[in-house]
């Protein structure tokens, strides 16, 4: 698929740089993600294109954009792949509800997402891959699993048995009861008769009347959700990656199952060095819900004339891992901040710019502490100083690491 245009990223001067570390949901520790051979491999789960881009989506993609910018600043080459779940039940359900063709819905929402990401200056993935365009590859992976004896058939559908994954549960660290509850909530089918284990997940869904399907050696049908991401990640980034990213709603079953299926396919473990999860953004009072449809959309705020830089600062003002409410006050604070920072870098001189850069690096390299980075820039703006090179440097720091142009 077409990705979106890359914004320019200023190169920052050398200086002290700690190791990049991120919170890994699997080990529940901060782990260094320095990449191998100077390459950092990043897979971030993309949208299901029927309600893009709400502010929760935006917050999650900004978190991984910060990681991408930090890695580049650290001198690593980043290989970044992202999918688009452009065929799945929720998309078909929304299209049916609105009497719209599902392909038209998916194309329109994907295009809107590209426009929103461009406006927010999110660095584009190198590989932006739709499930539909990857169909043959995904089917081939399911065929490979079947050839290895790691699947079973149920009334024409193909399942991945969790019994084939010796470390199933290690990504999320959840117990069986918790897994079973979440599986039912998040698209699984624990109660289906004939499954060997309630937690087994669909790899291939045989064609249903009235639903789209694709021919394959498995018969006509379409892929399960988890193997879509496993196949695209392996196909584009190789057998193991540095970071598997997404919102915390993807921890189980999605990332648990896609890791198990990827490991079954490649024989290499762990699939990802770190499983990194952004917190859920909701409306006041319903923090933990996905709040689909009523959370507000990036495109709507853009239409209202909100500066995308202010929106970015508002979304980065909380730590990416915290579940949080979106409020009008956060946006106002982002707008005030942007104005103050623009004025701050327009001064003929300011406090020590190299010290600010070192501080921002230290904050962001340690689990993407954007609230701390924002406070450091606030403090720099609020203080006086006689470093004539500082305003231009701080402008570049904010542009390169926080993605906000100050002009
Ligand atoms: N297509 C799948 C992933 S393969 C999917 O979850 N799509 S999505 O459109 O529902 O979500 C896209 C991304 O936004 C996912 O990483 C998801 O975890 C994240 N996300 C969804 N809702 C929120 C929210 N309210 N707050 C933060 N992140 C969210
Ligand atoms: Zn995914």
Short mmCIF file of C-alpha atoms and ligand atoms in Angstrom, two decimals:
data_model
loop_
_atom_site.label_atom_id
_atom_site.label_comp_id
_atom_site.label_asym_id
_atom_site.label_seq_id
_atom_site.Cartn_x
_atom_site.Cartn_y
_atom_site.Cartn_z
CA UNK A 1 0.00 0.00 0.00
CA UNK A 2 0.99 3.59 -0.41
CA UNK A 3 2.40 5.00 2.83
CA UNK A 4 2.45 8.76 3.47
CA UNK A 5 5.12 11.41 2.86
CA UNK A 6 7.99 11.69 5.33
CA UNK A 7 8.51 14.99 7.15
CA UNK A 8 12.04 16.40 7.25
CA UNK A 9 13.90 15.56 10.47
CA UNK A 10 16.76 17.87 11.49
CA UNK A 11 20.00 16.16 12.48
CA UNK A 12 21.01 16.94 16.01
CA UNK A 13 24.57 17.43 17.25
CA UNK A 14 26.41 14.67 19.07
CA UNK A 15 26.35 14.53 22.82
CA UNK A 16 25.76 12.14 25.68
CA UNK A 17 23.21 9.47 24.78
CA UNK A 18 22.09 6.74 27.15
CA UNK A 19 20.87 3.37 25.85
CA UNK A 20 17.31 3.36 24.55
CA UNK A 21 15.08 1.37 26.90
CA UNK A 22 11.36 0.64 26.73
CA UNK A 23 8.86 -1.10 28.99
CA UNK A 24 8.36 -4.69 27.86
CA UNK A 25 4.93 -6.02 28.84
CA UNK A 26 6.23 -9.58 28.76
CA UNK A 27 9.08 -9.25 31.28
CA UNK A 28 7.50 -6.23 33.01
CA UNK A 29 10.87 -4.52 33.01
CA UNK A 30 12.60 -1.84 31.02
CA UNK A 31 14.65 -3.56 28.36
CA UNK A 32 17.32 -2.08 26.10
CA UNK A 33 16.25 -2.10 22.45
CA UNK A 34 19.42 -1.24 20.65
CA UNK A 35 18.70 -3.33 17.56
CA UNK A 36 21.19 -5.69 15.91
CA UNK A 37 23.84 -4.58 13.44
CA UNK A 38 22.68 -0.98 13.73
CA UNK A 39 19.14 -1.84 12.61
CA UNK A 40 16.04 -1.51 14.80
CA UNK A 41 13.04 -3.46 13.58
CA UNK A 42 9.64 -2.07 14.53
CA UNK A 43 6.20 -3.52 13.84
CA UNK A 44 3.21 -1.48 14.98
CA UNK A 45 -0.29 -2.82 14.55
CA UNK A 46 -2.22 -0.57 12.19
CA UNK A 47 -5.82 0.52 12.02
CA UNK A 48 -8.91 -1.39 11.13
CA UNK A 49 -10.14 1.28 8.75
CA UNK A 50 -13.67 2.16 9.79
CA UNK A 51 -13.32 5.02 12.30
CA UNK A 52 -9.93 6.61 11.72
CA UNK A 53 -8.28 8.55 13.24
CA UNK A 54 -9.66 9.04 16.74
CA UNK A 55 -7.51 10.59 19.43
CA UNK A 56 -6.73 7.20 20.98
CA UNK A 57 -5.32 5.94 17.67
CA UNK A 58 -3.33 9.18 17.33
CA UNK A 59 -1.86 8.85 20.85
CA UNK A 60 -0.70 5.30 20.16
CA UNK A 61 0.95 6.12 16.81
CA UNK A 62 2.62 9.18 18.37
CA UNK A 63 4.13 6.98 21.09
CA UNK A 64 5.78 4.75 18.48
CA UNK A 65 6.73 7.76 16.39
CA UNK A 66 8.65 9.00 19.42
CA UNK A 67 10.48 5.67 19.61
CA UNK A 68 11.24 5.86 15.88
CA UNK A 69 12.65 9.41 16.28
CA UNK A 70 14.70 8.42 19.33
CA UNK A 71 16.20 5.39 17.54
CA UNK A 72 17.17 7.53 14.54
CA UNK A 73 18.68 10.13 16.86
CA UNK A 74 20.69 7.30 18.43
CA UNK A 75 22.14 6.55 14.99
CA UNK A 76 20.17 3.39 14.26
CA UNK A 77 18.55 2.54 10.96
CA UNK A 78 14.88 1.88 11.63
CA UNK A 79 12.93 -0.67 9.63
CA UNK A 80 9.28 0.02 10.32
CA UNK A 81 6.32 -2.04 9.13
CA UNK A 82 2.64 -1.42 9.83
CA UNK A 83 -0.44 -3.25 8.63
CA UNK A 84 -3.95 -2.18 7.73
CA UNK A 85 -6.61 -4.69 8.77
CA UNK A 86 -8.60 -3.98 5.63
CA UNK A 87 -10.67 -7.15 5.93
CA UNK A 88 -12.13 -8.27 9.27
CA UNK A 89 -15.48 -8.63 11.02
CA UNK A 90 -15.63 -5.12 12.56
CA UNK A 91 -15.05 -3.54 9.13
CA UNK A 92 -17.74 -5.70 7.51
CA UNK A 93 -20.15 -4.96 10.36
CA UNK A 94 -19.69 -1.20 10.04
CA UNK A 95 -20.07 -1.34 6.24
CA UNK A 96 -23.28 -3.41 6.59
CA UNK A 97 -24.67 -1.05 9.25
CA UNK A 98 -24.13 1.96 6.98
CA UNK A 99 -25.11 0.21 3.75
CA UNK A 100 -21.69 0.96 2.31
CA UNK A 101 -19.34 -1.16 0.22
CA UNK A 102 -16.64 -2.46 2.60
CA UNK A 103 -13.80 -1.75 0.18
CA UNK A 104 -14.93 1.86 -0.27
CA UNK A 105 -15.13 2.29 3.52
CA UNK A 106 -11.65 0.84 4.01
CA UNK A 107 -10.11 2.96 1.26
CA UNK A 108 -11.68 6.17 2.51
CA UNK A 109 -10.68 5.64 6.14
CA UNK A 110 -7.15 4.55 5.22
CA UNK A 111 -6.73 7.72 3.16
CA UNK A 112 -8.04 9.82 6.04
CA UNK A 113 -5.52 8.11 8.34
CA UNK A 114 -2.68 8.94 5.91
CA UNK A 115 -3.77 12.59 5.87
CA UNK A 116 -3.95 12.71 9.67
CA UNK A 117 -0.54 11.06 10.07
CA UNK A 118 0.92 13.51 7.55
CA UNK A 119 -0.56 16.50 9.39
CA UNK A 120 0.79 15.18 12.70
CA UNK A 121 4.23 14.71 11.12
CA UNK A 122 4.36 11.03 12.03
CA UNK A 123 7.26 9.32 10.25
CA UNK A 124 5.76 6.85 7.76
CA UNK A 125 6.42 3.11 7.94
CA UNK A 126 8.74 1.77 5.23
CA UNK A 127 6.22 -0.99 4.60
CA UNK A 128 2.54 -0.13 4.87
CA UNK A 129 0.74 -3.36 4.09
CA UNK A 130 -2.95 -4.18 3.78
CA UNK A 131 -4.22 -7.64 4.70
CA UNK A 132 -5.93 -7.90 1.31
CA UNK A 133 -2.74 -7.21 -0.65
CA UNK A 134 -0.83 -9.66 1.60
CA UNK A 135 -3.50 -12.35 1.20
CA UNK A 136 -1.36 -14.88 -0.72
CA UNK A 137 1.52 -14.56 1.71
CA UNK A 138 -0.74 -14.91 4.75
CA UNK A 139 -2.40 -17.99 3.25
CA UNK A 140 1.03 -19.46 2.47
CA UNK A 141 2.03 -19.05 6.13
CA UNK A 142 -1.10 -20.89 7.24
CA UNK A 143 -0.28 -23.63 4.74
CA UNK A 144 3.22 -23.82 6.23
CA UNK A 145 1.83 -24.18 9.75
CA UNK A 146 -0.51 -26.88 8.51
CA UNK A 147 2.39 -28.65 6.79
CA UNK A 148 4.27 -28.63 10.09
CA UNK A 149 1.31 -30.25 11.82
CA UNK A 150 0.63 -27.14 13.87
CA UNK A 151 -3.03 -26.64 12.93
CA UNK A 152 -6.33 -28.48 13.02
CA UNK A 153 -9.46 -28.17 10.95
CA UNK A 154 -12.93 -27.53 12.29
CA UNK A 155 -15.81 -27.58 9.80
CA UNK A 156 -13.59 -26.16 7.07
CA UNK A 157 -11.98 -23.50 9.29
CA UNK A 158 -8.35 -23.80 10.35
CA UNK A 159 -7.22 -23.24 13.94
CA UNK A 160 -3.92 -22.66 15.71
CA UNK A 161 -3.80 -24.85 18.83
CA UNK A 162 -2.25 -23.07 21.81
CA UNK A 163 -0.89 -26.50 22.79
CA UNK A 164 1.58 -26.01 19.90
CA UNK A 165 3.03 -22.95 21.68
CA UNK A 166 5.03 -24.04 24.74
CA UNK A 167 5.33 -20.49 26.06
CA UNK A 168 1.77 -19.38 25.37
CA UNK A 169 0.84 -16.81 28.03
CA UNK A 170 4.35 -15.40 28.41
CA UNK A 171 3.69 -12.23 26.41
CA UNK A 172 0.70 -11.11 28.49
CA UNK A 173 1.55 -12.90 31.75
CA UNK A 174 -2.16 -13.52 32.30
CA UNK A 175 -3.67 -16.59 33.92
CA UNK A 176 -6.13 -18.83 32.11
CA UNK A 177 -9.21 -17.25 33.60
CA UNK A 178 -8.13 -13.76 32.58
CA UNK A 179 -7.16 -14.99 29.12
CA UNK A 180 -10.51 -16.69 28.59
CA UNK A 181 -12.44 -13.58 29.60
CA UNK A 182 -10.41 -11.29 27.33
CA UNK A 183 -10.52 -13.75 24.44
CA UNK A 184 -14.33 -13.58 24.39
CA UNK A 185 -14.29 -9.79 24.70
CA UNK A 186 -11.76 -9.18 21.95
CA UNK A 187 -12.89 -11.13 18.93
CA UNK A 188 -12.14 -14.72 20.05
CA UNK A 189 -14.56 -17.64 20.07
CA UNK A 190 -13.85 -19.55 23.32
CA UNK A 191 -17.29 -21.19 23.37
CA UNK A 192 -17.24 -22.71 19.89
CA UNK A 193 -17.98 -26.47 19.95
CA UNK A 194 -15.26 -28.77 18.71
CA UNK A 195 -12.25 -26.61 19.60
CA UNK A 196 -9.43 -28.47 21.31
CA UNK A 197 -8.81 -25.56 23.67
CA UNK A 198 -11.10 -22.54 24.13
CA UNK A 199 -8.10 -20.25 23.52
CA UNK A 200 -7.21 -21.71 20.10
CA UNK A 201 -7.45 -18.99 17.45
CA UNK A 202 -8.65 -18.96 13.86
CA UNK A 203 -5.96 -19.00 11.21
CA UNK A 204 -8.29 -19.30 8.25
CA UNK A 205 -12.03 -18.75 8.13
CA UNK A 206 -13.73 -20.68 5.33
CA UNK A 207 -15.92 -18.56 3.03
CA UNK A 208 -19.30 -17.63 4.52
CA UNK A 209 -22.28 -16.82 2.28
CA UNK A 210 -22.47 -13.11 1.52
CA UNK A 211 -18.97 -12.40 2.83
CA UNK A 212 -15.84 -11.67 0.81
CA UNK A 213 -13.40 -14.56 0.38
CA UNK A 214 -10.15 -15.33 -1.40
CA UNK A 215 -9.07 -18.54 -3.12
CA UNK A 216 -6.19 -20.33 -1.49
CA UNK A 217 -4.73 -23.83 -1.05
CA UNK A 218 -6.82 -23.90 2.16
CA UNK A 219 -10.01 -23.38 0.17
CA UNK A 220 -11.83 -20.09 -0.31
CA UNK A 221 -11.85 -17.96 2.82
CA UNK A 222 -10.05 -15.21 4.68
CA UNK A 223 -7.36 -15.09 7.35
CA UNK A 224 -7.66 -14.76 11.10
CA UNK A 225 -6.52 -11.49 12.63
CA UNK A 226 -3.41 -12.65 14.52
CA UNK A 227 -1.76 -14.52 11.66
CA UNK A 228 -2.23 -11.43 9.50
CA UNK A 229 0.19 -9.47 11.70
CA UNK A 230 2.53 -12.43 12.24
CA UNK A 231 2.82 -12.99 8.47
CA UNK A 232 3.29 -9.32 7.56
CA UNK A 233 5.85 -8.73 10.32
CA UNK A 234 7.94 -11.78 9.42
CA UNK A 235 7.59 -11.13 5.70
CA UNK A 236 8.74 -7.52 5.90
CA UNK A 237 11.11 -7.45 8.90
CA UNK A 238 12.49 -10.99 9.21
CA UNK A 239 12.01 -13.78 11.76
CA UNK A 240 12.57 -11.68 14.88
CA UNK A 241 12.03 -8.02 15.61
CA UNK A 242 12.94 -5.49 18.28
CA UNK A 243 9.56 -4.04 19.17
CA UNK A 244 6.02 -5.26 18.62
CA UNK A 245 3.82 -2.26 19.39
CA UNK A 246 0.20 -1.27 19.80
CA UNK A 247 -2.35 -0.16 22.35
CA UNK A 248 -2.78 -2.14 25.57
CA UNK A 249 -6.03 -3.62 24.23
CA UNK A 250 -3.83 -5.68 21.88
CA UNK A 251 -1.76 -7.35 24.61
CA UNK A 252 -4.14 -10.31 24.73
CA UNK A 253 -5.10 -12.14 22.65
CA UNK A 254 -3.64 -10.32 19.65
CA UNK A 255 0.03 -9.99 20.53
CA UNK A 256 0.07 -13.25 22.49
CA UNK A 257 -1.28 -15.15 19.51
CA UNK A 258 0.66 -13.37 16.78
CA UNK A 259 3.90 -13.99 18.69
CA UNK A 260 3.00 -17.66 19.22
CA UNK A 261 2.16 -18.08 15.54
CA UNK A 262 5.29 -16.23 14.39
CA UNK A 263 7.46 -18.39 16.67
CA UNK A 264 5.77 -21.54 15.37
CA UNK A 265 6.52 -20.39 11.83
CA UNK A 266 10.15 -19.42 12.30
CA UNK A 267 11.27 -21.66 15.14
CA UNK A 268 12.85 -18.57 16.72
CA UNK A 269 11.94 -17.19 20.11
CA UNK A 270 11.20 -14.58 21.29
CA UNK A 271 9.53 -13.07 18.26
CA UNK A 272 10.07 -9.58 19.74
CA UNK A 273 12.67 -8.29 22.17
CA UNK A 274 9.99 -6.07 23.67
CA UNK A 275 6.19 -5.99 23.52
CA UNK A 276 5.33 -2.37 24.05
CA UNK A 277 1.85 -1.12 24.86
CA UNK A 278 0.37 2.34 24.90
CA UNK A 279 -2.36 3.12 27.43
CA UNK A 280 -5.96 3.63 26.43
CA UNK A 281 -7.21 7.13 25.83
CA UNK A 282 -10.87 7.65 26.66
CA UNK A 283 -13.29 10.38 27.50
CA UNK A 284 -13.55 11.65 31.06
CA UNK A 285 -15.09 8.99 33.24
CA UNK A 286 -14.66 6.14 30.78
CA UNK A 287 -10.92 5.95 30.71
CA UNK A 288 -10.55 2.29 30.06
CA UNK A 289 -12.94 1.94 27.18
CA UNK A 290 -12.01 2.35 23.56
CA UNK A 291 -14.66 5.07 23.28
CA UNK A 292 -14.93 4.50 19.60
CA UNK A 293 -16.78 7.15 17.68
CA UNK A 294 -17.23 9.65 20.50
CA UNK A 295 -13.63 10.38 21.43
CA UNK A 296 -13.07 12.97 18.75
CA UNK A 297 -11.19 12.70 15.50
CA UNK A 298 -7.94 14.24 14.37
CA UNK A 299 -9.57 15.29 11.09
CA UNK A 300 -12.40 17.08 12.89
CA UNK A 301 -9.93 19.07 15.02
CA UNK A 302 -7.92 19.89 11.91
CA UNK A 303 -11.09 21.19 10.25
CA UNK A 304 -11.73 23.34 13.31
CA UNK A 305 -8.32 24.91 12.73
CA UNK A 306 -6.46 23.25 15.62
CA UNK A 307 -2.71 23.36 14.96
CA UNK A 308 -1.47 19.73 14.64
CA UNK A 309 1.61 20.76 16.65
CA UNK A 310 -0.62 21.75 19.57
CA UNK A 311 -2.50 18.47 19.27
CA UNK A 312 0.79 16.62 19.30
CA UNK A 313 1.94 18.43 22.43
CA UNK A 314 -1.42 17.71 24.09
CA UNK A 315 -1.17 13.99 23.34
CA UNK A 316 2.50 13.79 24.36
CA UNK A 317 1.90 15.61 27.66
CA UNK A 318 1.01 12.33 29.42
CA UNK A 319 3.22 9.26 29.54
CA UNK A 320 2.37 6.88 26.70
CA UNK A 321 1.75 3.96 29.04
CA UNK A 322 -0.85 5.71 31.21
CA UNK A 323 -4.54 5.12 30.64
CA UNK A 324 -5.94 8.60 30.45
CA UNK A 325 -8.87 10.80 29.65
CA UNK A 326 -8.88 13.21 26.75
CA UNK A 327 -9.98 16.65 27.89
CA UNK A 328 -10.50 20.05 26.31
CA UNK A 329 -8.12 21.38 28.97
CA UNK A 330 -5.29 19.15 27.67
CA UNK A 331 -5.75 20.59 24.18
CA UNK A 332 -5.81 24.16 25.53
CA UNK A 333 -2.60 23.50 27.44
CA UNK A 334 -1.06 22.15 24.22
CA UNK A 335 -2.03 25.32 22.38
CA UNK A 336 -0.58 27.55 25.11
CA UNK A 337 2.60 25.51 25.15
CA UNK A 338 3.03 25.73 21.40
CA UNK A 339 2.62 29.53 21.47
CA UNK A 340 5.09 29.88 24.37
CA UNK A 341 7.65 27.63 22.69
CA UNK A 342 7.38 29.46 19.34
CA UNK A 343 8.07 32.73 21.19
CA UNK A 344 10.87 31.08 23.16
CA UNK A 345 12.84 30.03 20.08
CA UNK A 346 12.28 33.42 18.42
CA UNK A 347 14.48 35.06 21.07
CA UNK A 348 18.03 36.14 20.09
CA UNK A 349 19.49 33.94 22.86
CA UNK A 350 18.47 31.58 25.63
CA UNK A 351 19.78 29.20 28.28
CA UNK A 352 22.33 26.50 27.38
CA UNK A 353 20.97 24.57 24.37
CA UNK A 354 23.34 21.59 24.67
CA UNK A 355 22.17 21.00 28.25
CA UNK A 356 18.55 21.05 27.09
CA UNK A 357 19.35 18.52 24.34
CA UNK A 358 21.09 16.20 26.82
CA UNK A 359 18.14 16.44 29.21
CA UNK A 360 15.55 15.73 26.53
CA UNK A 361 17.58 12.79 25.27
CA UNK A 362 17.88 11.37 28.78
CA UNK A 363 14.12 11.67 29.28
CA UNK A 364 13.07 10.17 25.95
CA UNK A 365 15.67 7.40 25.78
CA UNK A 366 14.34 6.08 29.10
CA UNK A 367 10.93 4.67 28.12
CA UNK A 368 9.85 7.70 26.10
CA UNK A 369 9.26 10.07 29.01
CA UNK A 370 7.57 12.79 26.96
CA UNK A 371 5.99 14.58 29.98
CA UNK A 372 9.48 15.12 31.39
CA UNK A 373 10.83 16.25 28.00
CA UNK A 374 7.99 18.77 27.69
CA UNK A 375 8.71 20.12 31.18
CA UNK A 376 12.37 20.58 30.31
CA UNK A 377 11.47 22.64 27.25
CA UNK A 378 8.97 24.63 29.36
CA UNK A 379 11.78 25.40 31.82
CA UNK A 380 14.14 26.41 29.02
CA UNK A 381 11.49 28.75 27.58
CA UNK A 382 10.76 30.26 31.00
CA UNK A 383 14.43 30.99 31.78
CA UNK A 384 16.74 33.68 30.43
CA UNK A 385 20.20 32.93 29.05
CA UNK A 386 22.94 34.27 26.82
CA UNK A 387 23.63 31.29 24.52
CA UNK A 388 23.04 32.76 21.04
CA UNK A 389 23.02 29.29 19.41
CA UNK A 390 20.40 27.93 21.79
CA UNK A 391 17.14 29.09 20.11
CA UNK A 392 18.02 27.44 16.77
CA UNK A 393 19.19 24.28 18.52
CA UNK A 394 16.08 24.02 20.68
CA UNK A 395 13.93 24.51 17.57
CA UNK A 396 15.72 21.52 16.02
CA UNK A 397 15.45 19.42 19.19
CA UNK A 398 11.70 19.95 19.39
CA UNK A 399 11.31 19.25 15.66
CA UNK A 400 13.52 16.14 15.54
CA UNK A 401 12.55 14.43 18.80
CA UNK A 402 9.03 15.69 19.49
CA UNK A 403 7.92 16.17 15.89
CA UNK A 404 6.71 19.73 16.39
CA UNK A 405 7.93 22.53 14.10
CA UNK A 406 8.14 25.83 16.02
CA UNK A 407 7.30 28.45 13.45
N1 LIG B 1 -6.11 -3.49 13.18
C1 LIG B 1 -5.97 -3.81 14.57
C2 LIG B 1 -4.53 -4.08 14.94
S1 LIG B 1 -3.77 -5.27 13.91
C3 LIG B 1 -6.55 -2.74 15.47
O1 LIG B 1 -6.52 -2.91 16.67
N2 LIG B 1 -7.06 -1.66 14.86
S2 LIG B 1 -7.75 -0.45 15.64
O2 LIG B 1 -8.14 0.48 14.61
O3 LIG B 1 -8.76 -0.92 16.51
O4 LIG B 1 -6.67 0.20 16.53
C4 LIG B 1 -5.49 0.74 15.95
C5 LIG B 1 -4.46 1.02 17.04
O5 LIG B 1 -4.96 2.01 17.94
C6 LIG B 1 -4.16 -0.21 17.91
O6 LIG B 1 -2.79 -0.20 18.28
C7 LIG B 1 -5.01 0.01 19.13
O7 LIG B 1 -4.46 -0.62 20.28
C8 LIG B 1 -4.96 1.52 19.27
N3 LIG B 1 -6.13 2.07 19.96
C9 LIG B 1 -7.43 1.83 19.69
N4 LIG B 1 -8.22 2.52 20.54
C10 LIG B 1 -7.39 3.22 21.37
C11 LIG B 1 -7.60 4.13 22.47
N5 LIG B 1 -8.81 4.47 22.87
N6 LIG B 1 -6.52 4.65 23.08
C12 LIG B 1 -5.26 4.32 22.66
N7 LIG B 1 -5.01 3.49 21.63
C13 LIG B 1 -6.06 2.94 21.00
ZN1 LIG B 2 -1.95 -6.40 14.66
#
